[in-house]
PDB file of C-alpha atoms in Angstrom:
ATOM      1  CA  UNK O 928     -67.416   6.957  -5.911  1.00 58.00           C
ATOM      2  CA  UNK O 929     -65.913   6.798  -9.375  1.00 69.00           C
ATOM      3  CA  UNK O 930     -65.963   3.134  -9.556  1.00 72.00           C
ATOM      4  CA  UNK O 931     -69.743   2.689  -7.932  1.00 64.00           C
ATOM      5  CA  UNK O 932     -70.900   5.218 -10.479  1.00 68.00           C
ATOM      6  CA  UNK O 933     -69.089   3.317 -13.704  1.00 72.00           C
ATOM      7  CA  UNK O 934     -71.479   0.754 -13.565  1.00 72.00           C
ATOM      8  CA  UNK O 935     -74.233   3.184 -13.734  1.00 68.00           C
ATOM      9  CA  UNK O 936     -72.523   4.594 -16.932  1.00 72.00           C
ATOM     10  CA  UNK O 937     -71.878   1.718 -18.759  1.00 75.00           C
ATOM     11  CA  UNK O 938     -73.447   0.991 -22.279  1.00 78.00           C
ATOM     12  CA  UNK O 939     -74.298   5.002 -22.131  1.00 75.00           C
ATOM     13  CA  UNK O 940     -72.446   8.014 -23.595  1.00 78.00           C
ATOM     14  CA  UNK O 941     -71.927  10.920 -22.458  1.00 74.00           C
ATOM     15  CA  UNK O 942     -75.118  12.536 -23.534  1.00 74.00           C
ATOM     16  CA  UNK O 943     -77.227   9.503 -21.296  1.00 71.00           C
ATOM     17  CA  UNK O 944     -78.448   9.916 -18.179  1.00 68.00           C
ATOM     18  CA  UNK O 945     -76.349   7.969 -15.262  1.00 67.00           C
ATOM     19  CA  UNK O 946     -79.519   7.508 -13.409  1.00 65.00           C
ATOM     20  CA  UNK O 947     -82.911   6.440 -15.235  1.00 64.00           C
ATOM     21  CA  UNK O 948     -84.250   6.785 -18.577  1.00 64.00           C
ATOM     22  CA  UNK O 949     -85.545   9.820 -18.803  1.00 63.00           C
ATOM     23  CA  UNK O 950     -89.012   8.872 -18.150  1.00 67.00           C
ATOM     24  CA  UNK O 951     -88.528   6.334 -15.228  1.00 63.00           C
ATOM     25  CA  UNK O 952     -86.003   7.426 -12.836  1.00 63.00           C
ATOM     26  CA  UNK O 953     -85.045   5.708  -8.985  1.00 62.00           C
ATOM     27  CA  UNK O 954     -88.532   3.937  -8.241  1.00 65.00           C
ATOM     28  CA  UNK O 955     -90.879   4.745  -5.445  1.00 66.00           C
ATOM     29  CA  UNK O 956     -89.689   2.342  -3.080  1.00 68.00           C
ATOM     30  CA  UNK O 957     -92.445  -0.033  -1.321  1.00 71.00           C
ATOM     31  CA  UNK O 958     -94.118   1.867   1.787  1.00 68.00           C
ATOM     32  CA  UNK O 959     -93.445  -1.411   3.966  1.00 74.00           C
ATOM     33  CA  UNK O 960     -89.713  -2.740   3.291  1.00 75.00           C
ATOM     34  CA  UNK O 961     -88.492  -0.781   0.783  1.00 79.00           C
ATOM     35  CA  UNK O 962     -84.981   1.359   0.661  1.00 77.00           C
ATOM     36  CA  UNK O 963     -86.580   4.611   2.435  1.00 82.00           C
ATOM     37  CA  UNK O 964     -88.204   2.949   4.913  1.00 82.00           C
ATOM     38  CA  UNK O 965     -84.838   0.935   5.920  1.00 80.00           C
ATOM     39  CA  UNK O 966     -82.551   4.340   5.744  1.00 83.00           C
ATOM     40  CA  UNK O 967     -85.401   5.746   8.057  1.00 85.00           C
ATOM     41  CA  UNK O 968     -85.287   2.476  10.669  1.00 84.00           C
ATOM     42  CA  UNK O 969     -81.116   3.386  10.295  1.00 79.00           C
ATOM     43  CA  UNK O 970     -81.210   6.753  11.431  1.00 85.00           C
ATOM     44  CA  UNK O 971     -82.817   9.248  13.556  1.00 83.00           C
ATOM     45  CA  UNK O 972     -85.469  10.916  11.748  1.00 83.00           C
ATOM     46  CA  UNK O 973     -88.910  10.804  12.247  1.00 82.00           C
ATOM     47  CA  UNK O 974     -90.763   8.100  10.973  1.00 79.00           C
ATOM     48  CA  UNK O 975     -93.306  10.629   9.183  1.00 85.00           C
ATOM     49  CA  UNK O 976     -90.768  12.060   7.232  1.00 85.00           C
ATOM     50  CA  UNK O 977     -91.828  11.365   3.380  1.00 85.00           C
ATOM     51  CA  UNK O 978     -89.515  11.474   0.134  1.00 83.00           C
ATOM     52  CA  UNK O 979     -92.114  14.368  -0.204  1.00 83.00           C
ATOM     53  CA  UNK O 980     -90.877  16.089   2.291  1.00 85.00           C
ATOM     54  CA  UNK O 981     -87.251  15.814   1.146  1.00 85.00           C
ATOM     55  CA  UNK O 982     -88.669  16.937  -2.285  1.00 85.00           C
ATOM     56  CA  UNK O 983     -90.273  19.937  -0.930  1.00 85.00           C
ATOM     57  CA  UNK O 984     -87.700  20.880   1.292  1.00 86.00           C
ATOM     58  CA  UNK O 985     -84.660  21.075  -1.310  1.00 87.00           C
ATOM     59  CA  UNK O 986     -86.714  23.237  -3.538  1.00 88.00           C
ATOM     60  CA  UNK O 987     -87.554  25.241  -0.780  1.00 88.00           C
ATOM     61  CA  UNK O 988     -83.715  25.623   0.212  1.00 88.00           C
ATOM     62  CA  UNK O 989     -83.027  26.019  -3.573  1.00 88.00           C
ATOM     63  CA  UNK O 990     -85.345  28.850  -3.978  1.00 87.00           C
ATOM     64  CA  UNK O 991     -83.846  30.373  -0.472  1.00 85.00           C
ATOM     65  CA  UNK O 992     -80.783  29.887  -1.408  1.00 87.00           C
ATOM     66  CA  UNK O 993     -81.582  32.401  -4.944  1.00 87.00           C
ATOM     67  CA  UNK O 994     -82.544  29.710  -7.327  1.00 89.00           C
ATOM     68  CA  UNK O 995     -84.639  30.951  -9.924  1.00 90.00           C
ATOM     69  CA  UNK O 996     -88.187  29.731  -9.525  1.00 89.00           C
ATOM     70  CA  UNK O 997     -88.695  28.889 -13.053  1.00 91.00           C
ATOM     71  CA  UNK O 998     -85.573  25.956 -12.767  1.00 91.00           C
ATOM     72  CA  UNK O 999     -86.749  24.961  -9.608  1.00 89.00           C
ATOM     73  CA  UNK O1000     -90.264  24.461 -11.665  1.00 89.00           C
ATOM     74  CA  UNK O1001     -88.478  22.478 -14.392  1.00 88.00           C
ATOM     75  CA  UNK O1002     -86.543  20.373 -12.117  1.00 85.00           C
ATOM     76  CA  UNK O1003     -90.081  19.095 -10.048  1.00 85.00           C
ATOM     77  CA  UNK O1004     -92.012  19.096 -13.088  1.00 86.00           C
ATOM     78  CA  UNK O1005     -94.801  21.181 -12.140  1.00 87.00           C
ATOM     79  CA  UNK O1006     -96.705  22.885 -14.251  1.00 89.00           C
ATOM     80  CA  UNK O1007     -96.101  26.772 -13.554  1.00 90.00           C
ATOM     81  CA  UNK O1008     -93.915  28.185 -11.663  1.00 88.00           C
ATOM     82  CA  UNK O1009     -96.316  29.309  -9.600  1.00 89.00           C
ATOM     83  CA  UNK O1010     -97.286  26.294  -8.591  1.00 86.00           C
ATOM     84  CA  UNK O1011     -93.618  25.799  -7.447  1.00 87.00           C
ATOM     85  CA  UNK O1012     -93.953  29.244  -5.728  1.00 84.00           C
ATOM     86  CA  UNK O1013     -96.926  27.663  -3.861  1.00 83.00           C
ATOM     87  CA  UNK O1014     -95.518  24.388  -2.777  1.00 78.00           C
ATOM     88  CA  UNK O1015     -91.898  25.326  -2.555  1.00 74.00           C
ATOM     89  CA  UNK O1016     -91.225  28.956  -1.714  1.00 61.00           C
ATOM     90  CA  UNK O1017     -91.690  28.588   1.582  1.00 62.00           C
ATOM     91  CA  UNK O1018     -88.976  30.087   2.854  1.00 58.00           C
ATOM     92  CA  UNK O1019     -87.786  33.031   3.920  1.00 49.00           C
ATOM     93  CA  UNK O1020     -84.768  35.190   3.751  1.00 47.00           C
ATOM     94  CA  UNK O1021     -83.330  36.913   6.897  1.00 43.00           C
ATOM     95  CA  UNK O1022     -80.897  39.466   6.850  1.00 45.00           C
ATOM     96  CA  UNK O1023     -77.422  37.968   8.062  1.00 43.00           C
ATOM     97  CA  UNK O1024     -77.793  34.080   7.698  1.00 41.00           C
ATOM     98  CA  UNK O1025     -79.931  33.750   4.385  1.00 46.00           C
ATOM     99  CA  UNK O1026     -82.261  31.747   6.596  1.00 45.00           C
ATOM    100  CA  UNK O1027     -84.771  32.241   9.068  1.00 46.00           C
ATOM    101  CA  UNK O1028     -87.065  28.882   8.875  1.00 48.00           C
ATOM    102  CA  UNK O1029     -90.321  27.757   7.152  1.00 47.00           C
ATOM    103  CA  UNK O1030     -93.418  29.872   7.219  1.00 45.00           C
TER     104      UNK O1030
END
């Protein structure tokens, strides 16, 4: 992994991103052909899942998992962290496992 991830490094120092500019990071890929869509053809997931979905759903772990709402909020960008609350805390806790499903 070390050597994949030195050509993402170098040219940057340490206080860089690896991945991105800040502004632009991995590109939306094209809804026909493009990298999702051929990881999706490669496994068994359902063809509706979305990188929206995979959004959603690790902030909604995150937050399960006792993330704090406002860094979940900061790392989607939304605007308020209730927003995040709204779109992401879907989750909830059960006694035992942590996790009891979407709702």
């Amino acid at each position: 992994m070390a050597e994949a991830l030195a050509g993402q490094r170098e040219g940057k120092t340490r206080d860089h991103l690896a991945f991105g500019d800040g502004h632009n990071q991995i590109t939306t890929p094209a809804w026909r052909d493009g990298w999702f869509v051929c990881a999706k053809k490669g496994s068994e997931v359902t063809a509706a899942l979305t990188i929206h979905n995979l959004r959603q759903t690790a902030a909604s772990l995150s937050i399960a998992a006792g993330a704090n709402v406002k860094a979940v909020q900061c790392l989607l960008g939304h605007a308020s962290a209730a927003m995040t609350w709204t779109c992401a805390g879907t989750v909830r806790r059960s006694p035992g496992c942590g996790f009891d499903g979407f709702g």
